[in-house]
PDB file of C-alpha atoms and ligand atoms in Angstrom:
ATOM      1  CA  UNK A   1     143.037  91.825 110.055  1.00  0.00           C
ATOM      2  CA  UNK A   2     143.498  88.311 108.744  1.00  0.00           C
ATOM      3  CA  UNK A   3     141.121  85.595 107.651  1.00  0.00           C
ATOM      4  CA  UNK A   4     143.526  83.051 109.166  1.00  0.00           C
ATOM      5  CA  UNK A   5     141.751  83.677 112.480  1.00  0.00           C
ATOM      6  CA  UNK A   6     138.674  81.509 112.945  1.00  0.00           C
ATOM      7  CA  UNK A   7     136.387  81.188 115.931  1.00  0.00           C
ATOM      8  CA  UNK A   8     137.966  78.652 118.305  1.00  0.00           C
ATOM      9  CA  UNK A   9     135.298  76.332 119.739  1.00  0.00           C
ATOM     10  CA  UNK A  10     137.416  75.792 122.877  1.00  0.00           C
ATOM     11  CA  UNK A  11     137.770  79.453 123.813  1.00  0.00           C
ATOM     12  CA  UNK A  12     134.697  81.098 122.283  1.00  0.00           C
ATOM     13  CA  UNK A  13     132.134  82.516 124.710  1.00  0.00           C
ATOM     14  CA  UNK A  14     129.469  81.459 122.208  1.00  0.00           C
ATOM     15  CA  UNK A  15     128.746  77.957 120.996  1.00  0.00           C
ATOM     16  CA  UNK A  16     129.901  77.865 117.378  1.00  0.00           C
ATOM     17  CA  UNK A  17     127.941  75.360 115.282  1.00  0.00           C
ATOM     18  CA  UNK A  18     129.526  71.913 115.656  1.00  0.00           C
ATOM     19  CA  UNK A  19     129.005  70.911 112.020  1.00  0.00           C
ATOM     20  CA  UNK A  20     129.520  74.018 109.875  1.00  0.00           C
ATOM     21  CA  UNK A  21     126.746  74.463 107.349  1.00  0.00           C
ATOM     22  CA  UNK A  22     127.528  74.775 103.662  1.00  0.00           C
ATOM     23  CA  UNK A  23     127.641  78.452 102.768  1.00  0.00           C
ATOM     24  CA  UNK A  24     125.234  79.783 100.157  1.00  0.00           C
ATOM     25  CA  UNK A  25     126.794  81.063  96.951  1.00  0.00           C
ATOM     26  CA  UNK A  26     126.362  84.116  94.752  1.00  0.00           C
ATOM     27  CA  UNK A  27     124.873  82.007  91.889  1.00  0.00           C
ATOM     28  CA  UNK A  28     122.317  80.589  94.358  1.00  0.00           C
ATOM     29  CA  UNK A  29     121.358  84.150  95.345  1.00  0.00           C
ATOM     30  CA  UNK A  30     121.004  85.112  91.676  1.00  0.00           C
ATOM     31  CA  UNK A  31     118.774  82.089  91.021  1.00  0.00           C
ATOM     32  CA  UNK A  32     116.460  83.172  93.847  1.00  0.00           C
ATOM     33  CA  UNK A  33     114.910  85.880  91.661  1.00  0.00           C
ATOM     34  CA  UNK A  34     111.129  85.471  91.788  1.00  0.00           C
ATOM     35  CA  UNK A  35     111.366  82.528  94.226  1.00  0.00           C
ATOM     36  CA  UNK A  36     111.154  82.574  98.030  1.00  0.00           C
ATOM     37  CA  UNK A  37     112.091  86.102  99.226  1.00  0.00           C
ATOM     38  CA  UNK A  38     115.739  86.578 100.174  1.00  0.00           C
ATOM     39  CA  UNK A  39     116.493  87.492 103.791  1.00  0.00           C
ATOM     40  CA  UNK A  40     119.301  89.953 104.453  1.00  0.00           C
ATOM     41  CA  UNK A  41     120.284  91.749 107.675  1.00  0.00           C
ATOM     42  CA  UNK A  42     123.274  93.873 108.533  1.00  0.00           C
ATOM     43  CA  UNK A  43     125.948  92.505 110.869  1.00  0.00           C
ATOM     44  CA  UNK A  44     129.090  94.231 112.109  1.00  0.00           C
ATOM     45  CA  UNK A  45     130.388  91.926 114.846  1.00  0.00           C
ATOM     46  CA  UNK A  46     131.185  88.251 115.252  1.00  0.00           C
ATOM     47  CA  UNK A  47     128.480  87.669 117.862  1.00  0.00           C
ATOM     48  CA  UNK A  48     125.712  89.329 115.883  1.00  0.00           C
ATOM     49  CA  UNK A  49     126.798  87.344 112.834  1.00  0.00           C
ATOM     50  CA  UNK A  50     126.626  84.082 114.822  1.00  0.00           C
ATOM     51  CA  UNK A  51     123.081  84.850 115.948  1.00  0.00           C
ATOM     52  CA  UNK A  52     121.728  86.081 112.611  1.00  0.00           C
ATOM     53  CA  UNK A  53     123.524  83.679 110.274  1.00  0.00           C
ATOM     54  CA  UNK A  54     121.184  80.652 110.527  1.00  0.00           C
ATOM     55  CA  UNK A  55     118.192  82.840 109.624  1.00  0.00           C
ATOM     56  CA  UNK A  56     119.665  84.845 106.761  1.00  0.00           C
ATOM     57  CA  UNK A  57     120.590  84.227 103.137  1.00  0.00           C
ATOM     58  CA  UNK A  58     122.879  87.254 103.142  1.00  0.00           C
ATOM     59  CA  UNK A  59     124.677  89.230 105.849  1.00  0.00           C
ATOM     60  CA  UNK A  60     125.573  92.779 104.880  1.00  0.00           C
ATOM     61  CA  UNK A  61     128.491  94.474 106.575  1.00  0.00           C
ATOM     62  CA  UNK A  62     126.922  97.841 105.848  1.00  0.00           C
ATOM     63  CA  UNK A  63     128.727 101.147 106.076  1.00  0.00           C
ATOM     64  CA  UNK A  64     125.785 102.062 108.308  1.00  0.00           C
ATOM     65  CA  UNK A  65     128.210 100.821 110.984  1.00  0.00           C
ATOM     66  CA  UNK A  66     129.534 104.376 110.883  1.00  0.00           C
ATOM     67  CA  UNK A  67     126.359 105.577 112.585  1.00  0.00           C
ATOM     68  CA  UNK A  68     125.315 102.397 114.422  1.00  0.00           C
ATOM     69  CA  UNK A  69     128.686 101.356 115.901  1.00  0.00           C
ATOM     70  CA  UNK A  70     130.793 104.520 115.793  1.00  0.00           C
ATOM     71  CA  UNK A  71     128.205 107.282 116.340  1.00  0.00           C
ATOM     72  CA  UNK A  72     129.292 109.161 113.214  1.00  0.00           C
ATOM     73  CA  UNK A  73     126.905 111.697 111.654  1.00  0.00           C
ATOM     74  CA  UNK A  74     126.689 109.838 108.313  1.00  0.00           C
ATOM     75  CA  UNK A  75     128.387 107.041 106.369  1.00  0.00           C
ATOM     76  CA  UNK A  76     130.703 109.507 104.627  1.00  0.00           C
ATOM     77  CA  UNK A  77     133.622 109.240 107.130  1.00  0.00           C
ATOM     78  CA  UNK A  78     133.681 105.402 107.071  1.00  0.00           C
ATOM     79  CA  UNK A  79     137.027 103.952 105.918  1.00  0.00           C
ATOM     80  CA  UNK A  80     138.231 100.791 104.176  1.00  0.00           C
ATOM     81  CA  UNK A  81     140.050  99.850 107.403  1.00  0.00           C
ATOM     82  CA  UNK A  82     136.775  99.910 109.355  1.00  0.00           C
ATOM     83  CA  UNK A  83     134.960  97.842 106.699  1.00  0.00           C
ATOM     84  CA  UNK A  84     137.807  95.336 106.581  1.00  0.00           C
ATOM     85  CA  UNK A  85     137.990  94.797 110.349  1.00  0.00           C
ATOM     86  CA  UNK A  86     134.232  94.369 110.762  1.00  0.00           C
ATOM     87  CA  UNK A  87     133.956  92.301 107.568  1.00  0.00           C
ATOM     88  CA  UNK A  88     136.539  89.799 108.845  1.00  0.00           C
ATOM     89  CA  UNK A  89     134.647  89.507 112.145  1.00  0.00           C
ATOM     90  CA  UNK A  90     131.355  88.792 110.373  1.00  0.00           C
ATOM     91  CA  UNK A  91     132.937  86.149 108.137  1.00  0.00           C
ATOM     92  CA  UNK A  92     134.422  84.506 111.259  1.00  0.00           C
ATOM     93  CA  UNK A  93     130.988  84.460 112.861  1.00  0.00           C
ATOM     94  CA  UNK A  94     129.052  82.978 109.950  1.00  0.00           C
ATOM     95  CA  UNK A  95     128.897  79.640 108.164  1.00  0.00           C
ATOM     96  CA  UNK A  96     125.752  79.807 106.074  1.00  0.00           C
ATOM     97  CA  UNK A  97     124.946  83.270 104.717  1.00  0.00           C
ATOM     98  CA  UNK A  98     126.697  85.002 101.842  1.00  0.00           C
ATOM     99  CA  UNK A  99     128.669  87.894 103.367  1.00  0.00           C
ATOM    100  CA  UNK A 100     128.698  91.164 101.414  1.00  0.00           C
ATOM    101  CA  UNK A 101     130.758  94.203 102.420  1.00  0.00           C
ATOM    102  CA  UNK A 102     129.939  97.820 101.629  1.00  0.00           C
ATOM    103  CA  UNK A 103     132.567  99.801  99.768  1.00  0.00           C
ATOM    104  CA  UNK A 104     132.950 103.028 101.776  1.00  0.00           C
ATOM    105  CA  UNK A 105     132.542 106.484 100.272  1.00  0.00           C
ATOM    106  CA  UNK A 106     135.651 107.540  98.340  1.00  0.00           C
ATOM    107  CA  UNK A 107     136.961 104.011  97.757  1.00  0.00           C
ATOM    108  CA  UNK A 108     135.450 103.340  94.311  1.00  0.00           C
ATOM    109  CA  UNK A 109     133.976 106.396  92.582  1.00  0.00           C
ATOM    110  CA  UNK A 110     137.146 107.672  90.846  1.00  0.00           C
ATOM    111  CA  UNK A 111     137.633 104.809  88.379  1.00  0.00           C
ATOM    112  CA  UNK A 112     137.011 101.096  87.801  1.00  0.00           C
ATOM    113  CA  UNK A 113     140.668 100.504  88.701  1.00  0.00           C
ATOM    114  CA  UNK A 114     140.277 102.263  92.050  1.00  0.00           C
ATOM    115  CA  UNK A 115     137.137 100.207  92.683  1.00  0.00           C
ATOM    116  CA  UNK A 116     138.969  96.964  91.838  1.00  0.00           C
ATOM    117  CA  UNK A 117     141.874  97.733  94.189  1.00  0.00           C
ATOM    118  CA  UNK A 118     139.492  98.542  97.072  1.00  0.00           C
ATOM    119  CA  UNK A 119     137.219  95.562  96.459  1.00  0.00           C
ATOM    120  CA  UNK A 120     140.131  93.126  96.055  1.00  0.00           C
ATOM    121  CA  UNK A 121     141.569  94.358  99.359  1.00  0.00           C
ATOM    122  CA  UNK A 122     138.240  93.819 101.144  1.00  0.00           C
ATOM    123  CA  UNK A 123     137.809  90.303  99.740  1.00  0.00           C
ATOM    124  CA  UNK A 124     141.422  89.312 100.536  1.00  0.00           C
ATOM    125  CA  UNK A 125     141.380  90.713 104.073  1.00  0.00           C
ATOM    126  CA  UNK A 126     137.943  89.394 105.068  1.00  0.00           C
ATOM    127  CA  UNK A 127     137.025  86.298 103.074  1.00  0.00           C
ATOM    128  CA  UNK A 128     133.673  87.868 102.105  1.00  0.00           C
ATOM    129  CA  UNK A 129     131.968  86.780  98.876  1.00  0.00           C
ATOM    130  CA  UNK A 130     131.267  90.162  97.343  1.00  0.00           C
ATOM    131  CA  UNK A 131     130.946  93.893  97.747  1.00  0.00           C
ATOM    132  CA  UNK A 132     128.168  96.462  97.527  1.00  0.00           C
ATOM    133  CA  UNK A 133     128.515  99.908  96.037  1.00  0.00           C
ATOM    134  CA  UNK A 134     126.072 102.791  95.729  1.00  0.00           C
ATOM    135  CA  UNK A 135     125.092 104.574  92.546  1.00  0.00           C
ATOM    136  CA  UNK A 136     123.380 104.206  89.190  1.00  0.00           C
ATOM    137  CA  UNK A 137     124.504 104.605  85.584  1.00  0.00           C
ATOM    138  CA  UNK A 138     127.591 106.598  86.636  1.00  0.00           C
ATOM    139  CA  UNK A 139     128.870 103.510  88.525  1.00  0.00           C
ATOM    140  CA  UNK A 140     128.019 100.990  85.766  1.00  0.00           C
ATOM    141  CA  UNK A 141     131.636 100.960  84.473  1.00  0.00           C
ATOM    142  CA  UNK A 142     132.832 100.015  87.980  1.00  0.00           C
ATOM    143  CA  UNK A 143     130.200  97.266  88.260  1.00  0.00           C
ATOM    144  CA  UNK A 144     131.165  95.824  84.856  1.00  0.00           C
ATOM    145  CA  UNK A 145     134.929  96.016  85.524  1.00  0.00           C
ATOM    146  CA  UNK A 146     134.631  94.194  88.852  1.00  0.00           C
ATOM    147  CA  UNK A 147     132.070  91.609  87.689  1.00  0.00           C
ATOM    148  CA  UNK A 148     134.157  90.700  84.628  1.00  0.00           C
ATOM    149  CA  UNK A 149     137.189  90.202  86.898  1.00  0.00           C
ATOM    150  CA  UNK A 150     135.558  87.862  89.380  1.00  0.00           C
ATOM    151  CA  UNK A 151     134.274  90.243  92.030  1.00  0.00           C
ATOM    152  CA  UNK A 152     130.520  89.895  92.655  1.00  0.00           C
ATOM    153  CA  UNK A 153     128.860  93.295  92.972  1.00  0.00           C
ATOM    154  CA  UNK A 154     125.603  94.151  94.701  1.00  0.00           C
ATOM    155  CA  UNK A 155     124.252  97.474  93.430  1.00  0.00           C
ATOM    156  CA  UNK A 156     122.367 100.054  95.520  1.00  0.00           C
ATOM    157  CA  UNK A 157     119.965 102.574  93.977  1.00  0.00           C
ATOM    158  CA  UNK A 158     117.251 104.979  95.091  1.00  0.00           C
ATOM    159  CA  UNK A 159     118.181 106.625  98.364  1.00  0.00           C
ATOM    160  CA  UNK A 160     121.960 106.308  98.444  1.00  0.00           C
ATOM    161  CA  UNK A 161     123.108 107.477 101.912  1.00  0.00           C
ATOM    162  CA  UNK A 162     126.698 108.193 100.844  1.00  0.00           C
ATOM    163  CA  UNK A 163     125.244 110.998  98.661  1.00  0.00           C
ATOM    164  CA  UNK A 164     123.471 112.618 101.639  1.00  0.00           C
ATOM    165  CA  UNK A 165     125.314 115.897 101.105  1.00  0.00           C
ATOM    166  CA  UNK A 166     123.985 116.066  97.547  1.00  0.00           C
ATOM    167  CA  UNK A 167     120.492 114.750  98.370  1.00  0.00           C
ATOM    168  CA  UNK A 168     120.088 117.010 101.416  1.00  0.00           C
ATOM    169  CA  UNK A 169     118.581 114.292 103.637  1.00  0.00           C
ATOM    170  CA  UNK A 170     117.253 110.761 103.839  1.00  0.00           C
ATOM    171  CA  UNK A 171     113.728 111.289 102.470  1.00  0.00           C
ATOM    172  CA  UNK A 172     112.143 108.805 100.029  1.00  0.00           C
ATOM    173  CA  UNK A 173     113.145 109.219  96.389  1.00  0.00           C
ATOM    174  CA  UNK A 174     111.205 108.910  93.161  1.00  0.00           C
ATOM    175  CA  UNK A 175     108.253 111.114  94.067  1.00  0.00           C
ATOM    176  CA  UNK A 176     108.379 112.992  90.765  1.00  0.00           C
ATOM    177  CA  UNK A 177     107.951 111.211  87.431  1.00  0.00           C
ATOM    178  CA  UNK A 178     111.362 112.356  86.227  1.00  0.00           C
ATOM    179  CA  UNK A 179     113.164 111.210  89.377  1.00  0.00           C
ATOM    180  CA  UNK A 180     111.333 107.872  89.317  1.00  0.00           C
ATOM    181  CA  UNK A 181     112.303 107.279  85.674  1.00  0.00           C
ATOM    182  CA  UNK A 182     115.946 108.123  86.473  1.00  0.00           C
ATOM    183  CA  UNK A 183     116.034 105.617  89.366  1.00  0.00           C
ATOM    184  CA  UNK A 184     114.590 102.854  87.166  1.00  0.00           C
ATOM    185  CA  UNK A 185     117.144 103.680  84.436  1.00  0.00           C
ATOM    186  CA  UNK A 186     119.945 103.618  87.062  1.00  0.00           C
ATOM    187  CA  UNK A 187     118.793 100.204  88.288  1.00  0.00           C
ATOM    188  CA  UNK A 188     118.746  98.855  84.715  1.00  0.00           C
ATOM    189  CA  UNK A 189     122.241 100.210  84.033  1.00  0.00           C
ATOM    190  CA  UNK A 190     123.729  98.588  87.148  1.00  0.00           C
ATOM    191  CA  UNK A 191     121.934  95.270  86.537  1.00  0.00           C
ATOM    192  CA  UNK A 192     122.956  95.230  82.853  1.00  0.00           C
ATOM    193  CA  UNK A 193     126.566  95.883  83.915  1.00  0.00           C
ATOM    194  CA  UNK A 194     126.528  92.577  85.811  1.00  0.00           C
ATOM    195  CA  UNK A 195     125.359  93.240  89.372  1.00  0.00           C
ATOM    196  CA  UNK A 196     124.254  89.937  90.947  1.00  0.00           C
ATOM    197  CA  UNK A 197     121.659  91.711  93.133  1.00  0.00           C
ATOM    198  CA  UNK A 198     120.393  95.209  93.747  1.00  0.00           C
ATOM    199  CA  UNK A 199     119.447  97.001  96.958  1.00  0.00           C
ATOM    200  CA  UNK A 200     116.524  99.360  96.307  1.00  0.00           C
ATOM    201  CA  UNK A 201     116.368 101.826  99.198  1.00  0.00           C
ATOM    202  CA  UNK A 202     113.855 104.505 100.157  1.00  0.00           C
ATOM    203  CA  UNK A 203     111.769 104.824  97.002  1.00  0.00           C
ATOM    204  CA  UNK A 204     108.035 105.202  96.507  1.00  0.00           C
ATOM    205  CA  UNK A 205     106.562 101.736  96.138  1.00  0.00           C
ATOM    206  CA  UNK A 206     105.661 101.753  92.415  1.00  0.00           C
ATOM    207  CA  UNK A 207     109.304 102.506  91.568  1.00  0.00           C
ATOM    208  CA  UNK A 208     110.474  99.462  93.562  1.00  0.00           C
ATOM    209  CA  UNK A 209     107.880  97.304  91.795  1.00  0.00           C
ATOM    210  CA  UNK A 210     108.914  98.661  88.393  1.00  0.00           C
ATOM    211  CA  UNK A 211     112.617  97.992  89.087  1.00  0.00           C
ATOM    212  CA  UNK A 212     111.892  94.446  90.287  1.00  0.00           C
ATOM    213  CA  UNK A 213     110.051  93.776  87.027  1.00  0.00           C
ATOM    214  CA  UNK A 214     112.715  95.451  84.892  1.00  0.00           C
ATOM    215  CA  UNK A 215     115.931  93.755  86.056  1.00  0.00           C
ATOM    216  CA  UNK A 216     117.000  90.132  85.816  1.00  0.00           C
ATOM    217  CA  UNK A 217     118.838  90.076  89.166  1.00  0.00           C
ATOM    218  CA  UNK A 218     117.088  89.912  92.555  1.00  0.00           C
ATOM    219  CA  UNK A 219     116.086  93.210  94.134  1.00  0.00           C
ATOM    220  CA  UNK A 220     116.441  93.587  97.896  1.00  0.00           C
ATOM    221  CA  UNK A 221     114.192  96.271  99.309  1.00  0.00           C
ATOM    222  CA  UNK A 222     114.559  98.583 102.290  1.00  0.00           C
ATOM    223  CA  UNK A 223     111.812 101.155 102.541  1.00  0.00           C
ATOM    224  CA  UNK A 224     110.718  99.906  99.122  1.00  0.00           C
ATOM    225  CA  UNK A 225     108.083  97.160  98.584  1.00  0.00           C
ATOM    226  CA  UNK A 226     107.108  93.644  99.693  1.00  0.00           C
ATOM    227  CA  UNK A 227     107.216  92.802  95.980  1.00  0.00           C
ATOM    228  CA  UNK A 228     111.010  93.059  95.936  1.00  0.00           C
ATOM    229  CA  UNK A 229     112.829  89.724  95.671  1.00  0.00           C
ATOM    230  CA  UNK A 230     114.111  90.126  99.227  1.00  0.00           C
ATOM    231  CA  UNK A 231     114.305  92.515 102.169  1.00  0.00           C
ATOM    232  CA  UNK A 232     117.078  94.025 104.263  1.00  0.00           C
ATOM    233  CA  UNK A 233     117.053  95.993 107.510  1.00  0.00           C
ATOM    234  CA  UNK A 234     119.752  97.276 109.821  1.00  0.00           C
ATOM    235  CA  UNK A 235     119.681  94.583 112.532  1.00  0.00           C
ATOM    236  CA  UNK A 236     119.974  97.084 115.399  1.00  0.00           C
ATOM    237  CA  UNK A 237     116.936  98.968 114.046  1.00  0.00           C
ATOM    238  CA  UNK A 238     114.694  95.931 113.836  1.00  0.00           C
ATOM    239  CA  UNK A 239     115.909  94.714 117.240  1.00  0.00           C
ATOM    240  CA  UNK A 240     114.807  98.022 118.812  1.00  0.00           C
ATOM    241  CA  UNK A 241     118.224  99.245 119.942  1.00  0.00           C
ATOM    242  CA  UNK A 242     117.432 102.867 119.102  1.00  0.00           C
ATOM    243  CA  UNK A 243     114.644 105.229 120.135  1.00  0.00           C
ATOM    244  CA  UNK A 244     114.429 106.760 116.665  1.00  0.00           C
ATOM    245  CA  UNK A 245     114.081 104.629 113.568  1.00  0.00           C
ATOM    246  CA  UNK A 246     112.892 105.373 110.039  1.00  0.00           C
ATOM    247  CA  UNK A 247     109.223 104.768 109.195  1.00  0.00           C
ATOM    248  CA  UNK A 248     109.984 101.647 107.146  1.00  0.00           C
ATOM    249  CA  UNK A 249     111.564  99.808 110.084  1.00  0.00           C
ATOM    250  CA  UNK A 250     109.467  97.248 111.934  1.00  0.00           C
ATOM    251  CA  UNK A 251     110.701  96.582 115.482  1.00  0.00           C
ATOM    252  CA  UNK A 252     110.796  92.904 116.389  1.00  0.00           C
ATOM    253  CA  UNK A 253     112.166  93.492 119.900  1.00  0.00           C
ATOM    254  CA  UNK A 254     112.992  96.207 122.417  1.00  0.00           C
ATOM    255  CA  UNK A 255     116.690  95.604 123.041  1.00  0.00           C
ATOM    256  CA  UNK A 256     117.202  99.177 124.253  1.00  0.00           C
ATOM    257  CA  UNK A 257     114.589  98.702 126.973  1.00  0.00           C
ATOM    258  CA  UNK A 258     115.883  95.270 127.936  1.00  0.00           C
ATOM    259  CA  UNK A 259     119.540  96.388 128.092  1.00  0.00           C
ATOM    260  CA  UNK A 260     118.617  99.448 130.192  1.00  0.00           C
ATOM    261  CA  UNK A 261     116.564  97.311 132.583  1.00  0.00           C
ATOM    262  CA  UNK A 262     119.399  94.779 132.967  1.00  0.00           C
ATOM    263  CA  UNK A 263     121.966  97.553 133.575  1.00  0.00           C
ATOM    264  CA  UNK A 264     119.630  99.129 136.161  1.00  0.00           C
ATOM    265  CA  UNK A 265     119.301  95.801 138.017  1.00  0.00           C
ATOM    266  CA  UNK A 266     123.073  95.260 137.901  1.00  0.00           C
ATOM    267  CA  UNK A 267     123.763  98.779 139.226  1.00  0.00           C
ATOM    268  CA  UNK A 268     121.276  98.284 142.069  1.00  0.00           C
ATOM    269  CA  UNK A 269     122.833  94.934 143.040  1.00  0.00           C
ATOM    270  CA  UNK A 270     126.394  96.315 142.974  1.00  0.00           C
ATOM    271  CA  UNK A 271     125.341  99.241 145.183  1.00  0.00           C
ATOM    272  CA  UNK A 272     123.493  96.974 147.625  1.00  0.00           C
ATOM    273  CA  UNK A 273     126.363  94.396 147.560  1.00  0.00           C
ATOM    274  CA  UNK A 274     123.903  91.710 146.367  1.00  0.00           C
ATOM    275  CA  UNK A 275     126.343  91.143 143.459  1.00  0.00           C
ATOM    276  CA  UNK A 276     128.625  89.234 143.392  1.00  0.00           C
ATOM    277  CA  UNK A 277     126.788  86.488 145.269  1.00  0.00           C
ATOM    278  CA  UNK A 278     128.119  83.175 146.567  1.00  0.00           C
ATOM    279  CA  UNK A 279     127.863  81.619 143.070  1.00  0.00           C
ATOM    280  CA  UNK A 280     130.097  84.250 141.509  1.00  0.00           C
ATOM    281  CA  UNK A 281     133.083  84.190 143.880  1.00  0.00           C
ATOM    282  CA  UNK A 282     135.914  81.640 144.168  1.00  0.00           C
ATOM    283  CA  UNK A 283     136.159  79.656 147.379  1.00  0.00           C
ATOM    284  CA  UNK A 284     139.670  78.814 148.702  1.00  0.00           C
ATOM    285  CA  UNK A 285     140.815  75.192 148.143  1.00  0.00           C
ATOM    286  CA  UNK A 286     139.476  72.915 150.943  1.00  0.00           C
TER     287      UNK A 286
HETATM  288  O1  KIV B   1     124.851 100.360 105.033  1.00  0.00           O
HETATM  289  C1  KIV B   1     123.832  99.678 105.101  1.00  0.00           C
HETATM  290  O2  KIV B   1     123.484  99.119 106.160  1.00  0.00           O
HETATM  291  C2  KIV B   1     123.020  99.522 103.902  1.00  0.00           C
HETATM  292  C3  KIV B   1     121.694  98.873 104.038  1.00  0.00           C
HETATM  293  C4  KIV B   1     120.779  99.655 104.868  1.00  0.00           C
HETATM  294  C5  KIV B   1     121.117  98.516 102.725  1.00  0.00           C
HETATM  295  O3  KIV B   1     123.431  99.914 102.864  1.00  0.00           O
END
């Protein structure tokens, strides 16, 4: 996939903004610590990116696309190819938000050099501004190596879904004192290694508050605390596209219900021959 493709205003089904907005930058995101909360949502497609972009400071091409788009059982099978294709689409569909792409499981854990090769590929192929990787102190060398070589890194601590096989599920972390202390230490290690921001996922609230106070970069919470420096949700979750969502998700719409109702109406009209109507068919030349 190439970043040389851009959305063509003449052929796009959507209405791309006529005067592209100036895109936010990583330093601007860093400076937001303790200011107005940062808004981040996931996006995997050009159209979703177009719709979310004006409202968001950051768009995350999350590896959650494995479950949301591809119906996979976890994020573990997600590949660099998938992240690259969806990342390029989201960059094409956005003008304002900083676009961050998840590094998929297996693309960065072996060494800082492996992480650099994977991250450089994602940035070259998509035009995104930075990458996100999961893990604490064990990933600090990767975070430092990339940050010192010009690749902005968003960290991700607490519940780290790529480690689901080790964690045994997606329950909240940090319930014991020892586990809480380890998560705070992990957050510090990743922030000290140069992460420009940190996703704090699925932790008991006091841990999220402690991390936000302990690190100099903005924290972005999901199932964490309103005291984080920003919030992120999977867009399809908050839009109500699924029947089952985690407890920390607030639904702002019922897309599943509305899509089902529209499909039901369409099916009824096709079967009754009410669709297509006179407005939807071509008349012969007079
Ligand atoms: O993959 C993802 O969508 C994420 C967010 C939920 C933080 O990592």
